[in-house]
PDB file of C-alpha atoms and ligand atoms in Angstrom:
ATOM      1  CA  UNK D  11     -22.681 -21.251  27.238  1.00 82.00           C
ATOM      2  CA  UNK D  12     -20.186 -19.343  27.779  1.00 96.00           C
ATOM      3  CA  UNK D  13     -19.614 -16.373  25.978  1.00 98.00           C
ATOM      4  CA  UNK D  14     -15.520 -17.436  24.733  1.00 98.00           C
ATOM      5  CA  UNK D  15     -15.433 -21.348  24.711  1.00 98.00           C
ATOM      6  CA  UNK D  16     -11.391 -22.194  24.037  1.00 98.00           C
ATOM      7  CA  UNK D  17     -11.656 -26.289  22.788  1.00 98.00           C
ATOM      8  CA  UNK D  18      -9.129 -27.644  22.843  1.00 98.00           C
ATOM      9  CA  UNK D  19      -7.099 -24.552  21.381  1.00 98.00           C
ATOM     10  CA  UNK D  20      -3.798 -24.970  19.379  1.00 98.00           C
ATOM     11  CA  UNK D  21      -1.677 -22.438  17.815  1.00 98.00           C
ATOM     12  CA  UNK D  22       1.580 -23.191  15.908  1.00 98.00           C
ATOM     13  CA  UNK D  23       4.305 -20.777  13.789  1.00 97.00           C
ATOM     14  CA  UNK D  24       5.080 -23.777  11.532  1.00 96.00           C
ATOM     15  CA  UNK D  25       7.291 -25.549  14.465  1.00 96.00           C
ATOM     16  CA  UNK D  26       7.042 -23.518  17.070  1.00 97.00           C
ATOM     17  CA  UNK D  27       3.911 -24.805  19.906  1.00 98.00           C
ATOM     18  CA  UNK D  28       2.341 -21.524  20.742  1.00 98.00           C
ATOM     19  CA  UNK D  29      -0.631 -22.901  22.249  1.00 98.00           C
ATOM     20  CA  UNK D  30      -0.975 -26.108  23.365  1.00 98.00           C
ATOM     21  CA  UNK D  31      -4.142 -27.981  22.802  1.00 98.00           C
ATOM     22  CA  UNK D  32      -5.710 -24.922  25.816  1.00 98.00           C
ATOM     23  CA  UNK D  33      -8.714 -25.181  27.250  1.00 98.00           C
ATOM     24  CA  UNK D  34     -10.578 -22.603  28.777  1.00 98.00           C
ATOM     25  CA  UNK D  35     -14.164 -21.112  29.114  1.00 98.00           C
ATOM     26  CA  UNK D  36     -15.275 -17.588  30.009  1.00 98.00           C
ATOM     27  CA  UNK D  37     -18.687 -16.469  30.493  1.00 98.00           C
ATOM     28  CA  UNK D  38     -20.022 -12.941  30.323  1.00 98.00           C
ATOM     29  CA  UNK D  39     -19.108 -10.101  32.789  1.00 97.00           C
ATOM     30  CA  UNK D  40     -16.077 -11.883  33.420  1.00 98.00           C
ATOM     31  CA  UNK D  41     -12.941  -9.914  34.429  1.00 98.00           C
ATOM     32  CA  UNK D  42      -9.634 -12.169  33.762  1.00 98.00           C
ATOM     33  CA  UNK D  43      -6.335 -11.160  33.635  1.00 98.00           C
ATOM     34  CA  UNK D  44      -3.914 -13.213  32.242  1.00 98.00           C
ATOM     35  CA  UNK D  45      -0.286 -13.030  33.588  1.00 97.00           C
ATOM     36  CA  UNK D  46       2.449 -15.552  32.272  1.00 96.00           C
ATOM     37  CA  UNK D  47       6.246 -15.358  31.363  1.00 95.00           C
ATOM     38  CA  UNK D  48       7.446 -13.111  27.649  1.00 95.00           C
ATOM     39  CA  UNK D  49       7.072 -16.021  24.704  1.00 97.00           C
ATOM     40  CA  UNK D  50       4.074 -18.430  27.401  1.00 97.00           C
ATOM     41  CA  UNK D  51       1.677 -17.660  24.710  1.00 98.00           C
ATOM     42  CA  UNK D  52      -1.266 -14.494  26.183  1.00 98.00           C
ATOM     43  CA  UNK D  53      -1.230 -12.528  22.645  1.00 98.00           C
ATOM     44  CA  UNK D  54      -1.122 -15.134  20.440  1.00 98.00           C
ATOM     45  CA  UNK D  55      -4.973 -16.409  22.834  1.00 98.00           C
ATOM     46  CA  UNK D  56      -6.367 -13.149  22.901  1.00 98.00           C
ATOM     47  CA  UNK D  57      -5.307 -11.975  19.400  1.00 98.00           C
ATOM     48  CA  UNK D  58      -6.743 -15.940  18.530  1.00 98.00           C
ATOM     49  CA  UNK D  59      -9.931 -14.230  20.169  1.00 98.00           C
ATOM     50  CA  UNK D  60     -10.839 -11.480  17.642  1.00 95.00           C
ATOM     51  CA  UNK D  61      -9.766 -14.031  15.018  1.00 95.00           C
ATOM     52  CA  UNK D  62      -6.345 -11.780  13.896  1.00 95.00           C
ATOM     53  CA  UNK D  63      -4.307 -15.388  14.035  1.00 97.00           C
ATOM     54  CA  UNK D  64      -5.264 -18.639  12.616  1.00 97.00           C
ATOM     55  CA  UNK D  65      -5.868 -21.923  14.667  1.00 98.00           C
ATOM     56  CA  UNK D  66      -3.667 -24.627  14.224  1.00 98.00           C
ATOM     57  CA  UNK D  67      -5.802 -26.771  15.969  1.00 98.00           C
ATOM     58  CA  UNK D  68      -8.906 -27.435  17.729  1.00 98.00           C
ATOM     59  CA  UNK D  69     -11.916 -24.927  18.171  1.00 98.00           C
ATOM     60  CA  UNK D  70     -12.855 -21.836  19.666  1.00 98.00           C
ATOM     61  CA  UNK D  71     -16.003 -20.266  19.870  1.00 98.00           C
ATOM     62  CA  UNK D  72     -17.152 -16.536  20.272  1.00 98.00           C
ATOM     63  CA  UNK D  73     -20.050 -15.185  21.355  1.00 96.00           C
ATOM     64  CA  UNK D  74     -21.675 -18.730  19.710  1.00 96.00           C
ATOM     65  CA  UNK D  75     -19.532 -18.273  15.860  1.00 97.00           C
ATOM     66  CA  UNK D  76     -16.680 -20.430  15.390  1.00 97.00           C
ATOM     67  CA  UNK D  77     -13.086 -18.697  14.770  1.00 98.00           C
ATOM     68  CA  UNK D  78     -12.935 -21.210  11.758  1.00 97.00           C
ATOM     69  CA  UNK D  79     -15.752 -19.548  10.142  1.00 95.00           C
ATOM     70  CA  UNK D  80     -16.396 -17.741   6.493  1.00 96.00           C
ATOM     71  CA  UNK D  81     -14.785 -13.851   6.329  1.00 94.00           C
ATOM     72  CA  UNK D  82     -18.263 -12.235   7.376  1.00 95.00           C
ATOM     73  CA  UNK D  83     -17.896 -14.918  10.218  1.00 95.00           C
ATOM     74  CA  UNK D  84     -14.386 -13.219  10.883  1.00 95.00           C
ATOM     75  CA  UNK D  85     -15.772 -10.386  10.722  1.00 93.00           C
ATOM     76  CA  UNK D  86     -18.464  -9.776  13.105  1.00 94.00           C
ATOM     77  CA  UNK D  87     -16.459 -11.768  15.588  1.00 96.00           C
ATOM     78  CA  UNK D  88     -13.878  -8.627  15.375  1.00 94.00           C
ATOM     79  CA  UNK D  89     -16.722  -6.759  16.310  1.00 93.00           C
ATOM     80  CA  UNK D  90     -17.846  -8.207  19.032  1.00 95.00           C
ATOM     81  CA  UNK D  91     -13.751  -8.579  20.301  1.00 97.00           C
ATOM     82  CA  UNK D  92     -12.196  -5.214  20.318  1.00 96.00           C
ATOM     83  CA  UNK D  93      -8.964  -4.851  20.821  1.00 96.00           C
ATOM     84  CA  UNK D  94      -6.299  -2.235  23.165  1.00 97.00           C
ATOM     85  CA  UNK D  95      -3.056  -2.999  22.622  1.00 96.00           C
ATOM     86  CA  UNK D  96       0.551  -1.798  24.528  1.00 95.00           C
ATOM     87  CA  UNK D  97       1.364   1.067  21.835  1.00 94.00           C
ATOM     88  CA  UNK D  98      -1.793   2.778  21.543  1.00 91.00           C
ATOM     89  CA  UNK D  99      -2.233   2.184  17.300  1.00 91.00           C
ATOM     90  CA  UNK D 100      -4.282   5.793  16.871  1.00 97.00           C
ATOM     91  CA  UNK D 101      -3.952   7.212  13.889  1.00 97.00           C
ATOM     92  CA  UNK D 102      -1.842   9.292  14.019  1.00 97.00           C
ATOM     93  CA  UNK D 103      -3.299  12.263  10.821  1.00 98.00           C
ATOM     94  CA  UNK D 104      -6.439  11.898  13.038  1.00 97.00           C
ATOM     95  CA  UNK D 105      -8.313  13.869  16.094  1.00 98.00           C
ATOM     96  CA  UNK D 106      -9.224  11.839  18.700  1.00 98.00           C
ATOM     97  CA  UNK D 107     -12.720  12.664  17.940  1.00 98.00           C
ATOM     98  CA  UNK D 108     -12.308  11.228  14.153  1.00 97.00           C
ATOM     99  CA  UNK D 109      -9.935   7.704  15.803  1.00 97.00           C
ATOM    100  CA  UNK D 110     -13.400   7.095  17.535  1.00 98.00           C
ATOM    101  CA  UNK D 111     -15.684   8.070  15.471  1.00 97.00           C
ATOM    102  CA  UNK D 112     -13.776   5.384  12.048  1.00 95.00           C
ATOM    103  CA  UNK D 113     -15.752   2.199  14.189  1.00 92.00           C
ATOM    104  CA  UNK D 114     -19.728   3.112  14.531  1.00 93.00           C
ATOM    105  CA  UNK D 115     -19.313   4.810  10.014  1.00 93.00           C
ATOM    106  CA  UNK D 116     -16.897   1.768   8.555  1.00 89.00           C
ATOM    107  CA  UNK D 117     -18.385  -0.623  10.798  1.00 85.00           C
ATOM    108  CA  UNK D 118     -21.295   0.566  11.863  1.00 84.00           C
ATOM    109  CA  UNK D 119     -22.230   1.903   8.805  1.00 89.00           C
ATOM    110  CA  UNK D 120     -24.141   5.719  10.779  1.00 93.00           C
ATOM    111  CA  UNK D 121     -23.390   8.726   9.003  1.00 94.00           C
ATOM    112  CA  UNK D 122     -20.422  11.108  10.178  1.00 94.00           C
ATOM    113  CA  UNK D 123     -22.774  12.800  12.708  1.00 95.00           C
ATOM    114  CA  UNK D 124     -24.273  10.066  14.202  1.00 95.00           C
ATOM    115  CA  UNK D 125     -20.617   8.621  14.453  1.00 96.00           C
ATOM    116  CA  UNK D 126     -19.095  11.853  15.480  1.00 96.00           C
ATOM    117  CA  UNK D 127     -22.447  11.808  18.091  1.00 96.00           C
ATOM    118  CA  UNK D 128     -21.146   8.476  19.882  1.00 96.00           C
ATOM    119  CA  UNK D 129     -17.313   9.416  19.621  1.00 97.00           C
ATOM    120  CA  UNK D 130     -18.104  12.495  22.107  1.00 98.00           C
ATOM    121  CA  UNK D 131     -20.196  10.213  24.440  1.00 97.00           C
ATOM    122  CA  UNK D 132     -17.151   7.810  24.938  1.00 98.00           C
ATOM    123  CA  UNK D 133     -14.809  10.278  25.072  1.00 98.00           C
ATOM    124  CA  UNK D 134     -16.489  11.664  27.786  1.00 98.00           C
ATOM    125  CA  UNK D 135     -16.194   7.671  29.542  1.00 97.00           C
ATOM    126  CA  UNK D 136     -12.793   7.962  29.621  1.00 97.00           C
ATOM    127  CA  UNK D 137     -12.414  11.595  30.765  1.00 97.00           C
ATOM    128  CA  UNK D 138     -11.355  13.220  27.740  1.00 98.00           C
ATOM    129  CA  UNK D 139     -14.312  15.391  26.469  1.00 96.00           C
ATOM    130  CA  UNK D 140     -11.816  18.368  26.048  1.00 97.00           C
ATOM    131  CA  UNK D 141     -10.280  16.295  23.988  1.00 98.00           C
ATOM    132  CA  UNK D 142     -12.149  16.203  20.778  1.00 98.00           C
ATOM    133  CA  UNK D 143     -10.155  18.221  18.338  1.00 98.00           C
ATOM    134  CA  UNK D 144      -6.267  16.716  18.995  1.00 98.00           C
ATOM    135  CA  UNK D 145      -3.967  14.859  17.473  1.00 98.00           C
ATOM    136  CA  UNK D 146      -2.584  12.194  19.255  1.00 98.00           C
ATOM    137  CA  UNK D 147       0.865  13.765  18.986  1.00 97.00           C
ATOM    138  CA  UNK D 148      -1.116  15.897  21.455  1.00 98.00           C
ATOM    139  CA  UNK D 149      -1.861  13.692  24.166  1.00 98.00           C
ATOM    140  CA  UNK D 150       0.420  12.302  26.111  1.00 97.00           C
ATOM    141  CA  UNK D 151       0.666   8.336  26.598  1.00 97.00           C
ATOM    142  CA  UNK D 152      -2.099   7.780  28.974  1.00 97.00           C
ATOM    143  CA  UNK D 153      -4.526  10.233  27.053  1.00 98.00           C
ATOM    144  CA  UNK D 154      -4.057   8.353  24.085  1.00 98.00           C
ATOM    145  CA  UNK D 155      -4.366   4.896  25.440  1.00 98.00           C
ATOM    146  CA  UNK D 156      -7.262   6.533  26.936  1.00 98.00           C
ATOM    147  CA  UNK D 157      -8.512   7.420  24.106  1.00 98.00           C
ATOM    148  CA  UNK D 158      -8.099   3.776  21.879  1.00 98.00           C
ATOM    149  CA  UNK D 159     -10.312   2.472  24.748  1.00 98.00           C
ATOM    150  CA  UNK D 160     -12.718   4.618  23.603  1.00 98.00           C
ATOM    151  CA  UNK D 161     -12.294   3.793  20.080  1.00 97.00           C
ATOM    152  CA  UNK D 162     -12.520  -0.461  20.634  1.00 97.00           C
ATOM    153  CA  UNK D 163     -15.395   0.947  22.279  1.00 97.00           C
ATOM    154  CA  UNK D 164     -17.004   2.358  19.381  1.00 96.00           C
ATOM    155  CA  UNK D 165     -18.584  -0.264  17.806  1.00 93.00           C
ATOM    156  CA  UNK D 166     -20.382  -2.581  20.641  1.00 94.00           C
ATOM    157  CA  UNK D 167     -18.142  -5.108  20.890  1.00 96.00           C
ATOM    158  CA  UNK D 168     -19.212  -8.323  24.010  1.00 97.00           C
ATOM    159  CA  UNK D 169     -15.657  -8.662  25.412  1.00 98.00           C
ATOM    160  CA  UNK D 170     -12.411  -6.196  25.746  1.00 98.00           C
ATOM    161  CA  UNK D 171      -9.520  -7.508  24.827  1.00 98.00           C
ATOM    162  CA  UNK D 172      -6.112  -5.945  26.200  1.00 98.00           C
ATOM    163  CA  UNK D 173      -2.810  -6.394  25.083  1.00 98.00           C
ATOM    164  CA  UNK D 174      -0.324  -4.901  28.530  1.00 98.00           C
ATOM    165  CA  UNK D 175      -2.631  -1.482  27.917  1.00 97.00           C
ATOM    166  CA  UNK D 176      -0.126   0.321  30.736  1.00 97.00           C
ATOM    167  CA  UNK D 177       3.586  -1.043  29.861  1.00 96.00           C
ATOM    168  CA  UNK D 178       4.002   1.210  27.445  1.00 95.00           C
ATOM    169  CA  UNK D 179       2.876   4.423  30.098  1.00 96.00           C
ATOM    170  CA  UNK D 180       5.316   6.769  33.616  1.00 94.00           C
ATOM    171  CA  UNK D 181       4.237   5.156  36.251  1.00 91.00           C
ATOM    172  CA  UNK D 182       1.906   8.289  37.175  1.00 90.00           C
ATOM    173  CA  UNK D 183       0.083   7.623  33.322  1.00 94.00           C
ATOM    174  CA  UNK D 184      -0.825   4.198  34.459  1.00 96.00           C
ATOM    175  CA  UNK D 185      -3.599   5.006  36.653  1.00 96.00           C
ATOM    176  CA  UNK D 186      -5.896   7.160  34.496  1.00 96.00           C
ATOM    177  CA  UNK D 187      -6.330   3.839  32.294  1.00 98.00           C
ATOM    178  CA  UNK D 188      -5.987   1.480  34.682  1.00 98.00           C
ATOM    179  CA  UNK D 189      -9.053   2.920  36.388  1.00 97.00           C
ATOM    180  CA  UNK D 190     -10.948   3.167  32.843  1.00 98.00           C
ATOM    181  CA  UNK D 191     -10.684  -0.489  33.373  1.00 98.00           C
ATOM    182  CA  UNK D 192     -11.666  -0.815  36.328  1.00 98.00           C
ATOM    183  CA  UNK D 193     -14.525   1.600  35.504  1.00 98.00           C
ATOM    184  CA  UNK D 194     -15.702  -1.272  32.560  1.00 98.00           C
ATOM    185  CA  UNK D 195     -14.940  -4.422  34.592  1.00 98.00           C
ATOM    186  CA  UNK D 196     -17.933  -2.196  36.953  1.00 98.00           C
ATOM    187  CA  UNK D 197     -20.909  -1.681  34.113  1.00 97.00           C
ATOM    188  CA  UNK D 198     -20.559  -5.172  33.342  1.00 97.00           C
ATOM    189  CA  UNK D 199     -17.839  -6.069  30.594  1.00 98.00           C
ATOM    190  CA  UNK D 200     -16.292  -9.297  29.605  1.00 98.00           C
ATOM    191  CA  UNK D 201     -12.481  -8.757  29.484  1.00 98.00           C
ATOM    192  CA  UNK D 202      -9.422 -10.832  29.742  1.00 98.00           C
ATOM    193  CA  UNK D 203      -6.574  -8.542  30.319  1.00 98.00           C
ATOM    194  CA  UNK D 204      -2.878  -9.193  29.706  1.00 98.00           C
ATOM    195  CA  UNK D 205      -1.278  -6.906  32.652  1.00 97.00           C
ATOM    196  CA  UNK D 206       1.309  -7.228  35.424  1.00 95.00           C
ATOM    197  CA  UNK D 207      -0.462  -4.820  37.994  1.00 96.00           C
ATOM    198  CA  UNK D 208      -0.852  -7.567  40.431  1.00 96.00           C
ATOM    199  CA  UNK D 209      -3.044  -4.634  42.277  1.00 96.00           C
ATOM    200  CA  UNK D 210      -5.648  -4.644  39.599  1.00 97.00           C
ATOM    201  CA  UNK D 211      -5.349  -8.290  39.151  1.00 98.00           C
ATOM    202  CA  UNK D 212      -6.610  -8.251  42.769  1.00 97.00           C
ATOM    203  CA  UNK D 213      -8.886  -5.486  42.908  1.00 98.00           C
ATOM    204  CA  UNK D 214     -10.907  -5.857  39.426  1.00 98.00           C
ATOM    205  CA  UNK D 215      -9.727  -9.349  38.469  1.00 98.00           C
ATOM    206  CA  UNK D 216     -12.733 -11.675  39.018  1.00 98.00           C
ATOM    207  CA  UNK D 217      -9.851 -14.514  37.250  1.00 98.00           C
ATOM    208  CA  UNK D 218      -6.707 -15.003  36.925  1.00 98.00           C
ATOM    209  CA  UNK D 219      -5.066 -16.866  34.454  1.00 98.00           C
ATOM    210  CA  UNK D 220      -0.876 -18.320  34.788  1.00 98.00           C
ATOM    211  CA  UNK D 221       0.643 -19.258  31.646  1.00 98.00           C
ATOM    212  CA  UNK D 222       3.331 -21.108  30.690  1.00 97.00           C
ATOM    213  CA  UNK D 223       4.444 -22.708  27.260  1.00 97.00           C
ATOM    214  CA  UNK D 224       1.347 -22.640  25.927  1.00 98.00           C
ATOM    215  CA  UNK D 225      -0.729 -23.568  28.345  1.00 98.00           C
ATOM    216  CA  UNK D 226      -2.794 -21.997  31.244  1.00 98.00           C
ATOM    217  CA  UNK D 227      -0.806 -23.568  34.282  1.00 97.00           C
ATOM    218  CA  UNK D 228      -2.694 -21.503  37.093  1.00 97.00           C
ATOM    219  CA  UNK D 229      -6.640 -20.759  36.900  1.00 98.00           C
ATOM    220  CA  UNK D 230      -8.191 -19.415  40.061  1.00 98.00           C
ATOM    221  CA  UNK D 231      -9.049 -16.485  42.266  1.00 98.00           C
ATOM    222  CA  UNK D 232      -6.513 -13.975  41.919  1.00 98.00           C
ATOM    223  CA  UNK D 233      -6.648 -12.371  45.434  1.00 97.00           C
ATOM    224  CA  UNK D 234      -5.455 -16.643  46.353  1.00 97.00           C
ATOM    225  CA  UNK D 235      -3.510 -17.382  43.834  1.00 97.00           C
ATOM    226  CA  UNK D 236      -1.152 -14.005  43.919  1.00 96.00           C
ATOM    227  CA  UNK D 237      -1.310 -14.329  47.982  1.00 96.00           C
ATOM    228  CA  UNK D 238      -0.476 -18.285  48.196  1.00 96.00           C
ATOM    229  CA  UNK D 239       0.854 -19.014  44.037  1.00 95.00           C
ATOM    230  CA  UNK D 240       0.017 -22.733  44.326  1.00 94.00           C
ATOM    231  CA  UNK D 241       3.813 -23.601  41.878  1.00 93.00           C
ATOM    232  CA  UNK D 242       6.845 -22.703  42.188  1.00 94.00           C
ATOM    233  CA  UNK D 243       7.175 -21.072  38.704  1.00 94.00           C
ATOM    234  CA  UNK D 244       4.312 -18.183  39.188  1.00 95.00           C
ATOM    235  CA  UNK D 245       5.634 -17.781  42.482  1.00 95.00           C
ATOM    236  CA  UNK D 246       8.729 -16.892  40.838  1.00 94.00           C
ATOM    237  CA  UNK D 247       7.056 -15.290  38.291  1.00 94.00           C
ATOM    238  CA  UNK D 248       5.408 -13.075  41.273  1.00 94.00           C
ATOM    239  CA  UNK D 249       8.332 -11.543  42.462  1.00 91.00           C
ATOM    240  CA  UNK D 250       9.881 -10.839  39.122  1.00 87.00           C
ATOM    241  CA  UNK D 251       6.484  -8.248  38.351  1.00 85.00           C
ATOM    242  CA  UNK D 252       6.160  -6.918  42.033  1.00 70.00           C
TER     243      UNK D 252
HETATM  244  P1  ADP B 305       3.820 -13.386  25.556  1.00 92.22           P
HETATM  245  O1  ADP B 305       2.807 -12.564  24.391  1.00 92.22           O
HETATM  246  O2  ADP B 305       3.149 -14.850  26.225  1.00 92.22           O
HETATM  247  O3  ADP B 305       5.251 -13.225  25.690  1.00 92.22           O
HETATM  248  P2  ADP B 305       3.155 -14.341  22.772  1.00 92.22           P
HETATM  249  O4  ADP B 305       2.146 -14.811  22.502  1.00 92.22           O
HETATM  250  O5  ADP B 305       3.995 -12.847  21.841  1.00 92.22           O
HETATM  251  O6  ADP B 305       3.835 -14.498  23.915  1.00 92.22           O
HETATM  252  O7  ADP B 305       4.724 -15.787  21.940  1.00 92.22           O
HETATM  253  C1  ADP B 305       4.188 -16.190  22.225  1.00 92.22           C
HETATM  254  C2  ADP B 305       5.889 -17.322  21.792  1.00 92.22           C
HETATM  255  O8  ADP B 305       5.531 -17.624  19.641  1.00 92.22           O
HETATM  256  C3  ADP B 305       7.474 -16.922  21.349  1.00 92.22           C
HETATM  257  O9  ADP B 305       7.855 -18.036  21.450  1.00 92.22           O
HETATM  258  C4  ADP B 305       7.549 -15.916  19.491  1.00 92.22           C
HETATM  259  O10 ADP B 305       8.102 -15.105  19.550  1.00 92.22           O
HETATM  260  C5  ADP B 305       5.949 -16.812  18.544  1.00 92.22           C
HETATM  261  N1  ADP B 305       5.389 -16.341  18.005  1.00 92.22           N
HETATM  262  C6  ADP B 305       4.397 -14.792  18.294  1.00 92.22           C
HETATM  263  N2  ADP B 305       3.812 -14.378  17.182  1.00 92.22           N
HETATM  264  C7  ADP B 305       4.398 -15.250  15.759  1.00 92.22           C
HETATM  265  C8  ADP B 305       4.629 -15.111  14.741  1.00 92.22           C
HETATM  266  N3  ADP B 305       3.714 -14.256  13.685  1.00 92.22           N
HETATM  267  N4  ADP B 305       5.502 -15.673  13.984  1.00 92.22           N
HETATM  268  C9  ADP B 305       5.966 -16.457  15.083  1.00 92.22           C
HETATM  269  N5  ADP B 305       6.288 -17.041  16.070  1.00 92.22           N
HETATM  270  C10 ADP B 305       5.157 -15.722  16.451  1.00 92.22           C
HETATM  271 MG1   MG B 306       2.650 -10.664  24.397  1.00 92.22          MG
END
C-alpha cells in the first residue's frame, strides 16, 4: 500500500471544482515535486493530504487512514503529515526553541525539558543550534523557514508537505532552505513539494507532477519531463519559471 492514495479525489468550493477526480499514489520515500500555473489546485491538493480541507468527492487515504474519518483519525493524519508554508507561520512571541518544542509538548505530550531536548536536536539538524533563544523577528527569512521545518519535524511526521517554501525568500537565502530539504530527502523522508525551483526538482525530486485545472496533466521523471516537456502548456509554464 502507498503512503498517500488519492482515489478519484475531488474538491469543490461551491460551484468551483479545484481538484477534479485526481488519482495519485505516492510511495514511502518518494520526493514528489508539484508544479503548475497559479490556481491549478496545488495548495489545495497539499491541504487535502493533511485534512486542512475537506474533500467533496472520492477518497484520500493517508498512511491507511481516510481523510473522511472521525476527529481522532483526522488528528492522527495531521500528525503524520507535517506542513511548511510560504510564510513561515512561526509563533512571533516564542523563541525558536519554544516554537519547535510546541508540537512535542502539545501533540506528543512530552515534558517541557524532553520537548526542548527534541527541539535542540532539530535546531542542530537545520543548522540553527546557536539561534535557539532568538525570536522569529531576530532571524532572517531563511532561518525562520528552517525553524518552521524543524517545528514540522518535531512531531515525527511520516510525510512532509512544502507549499512554495522558498517563494518568500531573497535568492541568496533560498539555498539554505533547499539544502535542508535535500538532506531530509536523502534521509528517506516522503515529501510533496510545491516549488518553482526546477534545479531542485531535477536534483532531489524522484517524480514531477504538472497540474492544470485540478487535474494531473504530466507525471514523470523530473529530468525527463523538464528537459522534454510532453505538452505545450508545460513547456510554456517552464518558460515562465526558468
Ligand atoms: P495553486 O496553489 O495551484 O495556486 P490553489 O489550490 O490555491 O491553487 O487554488 C485553486 C483554486 O481554488 C483557485 O481558483 C482558488 O481561488 C480557489 N480556492 C482556494 N481556496 C479557496 C477557498 N477557501 N474558497 C474558495 N476558493 C478557493
Ligand atoms: Mg498555492
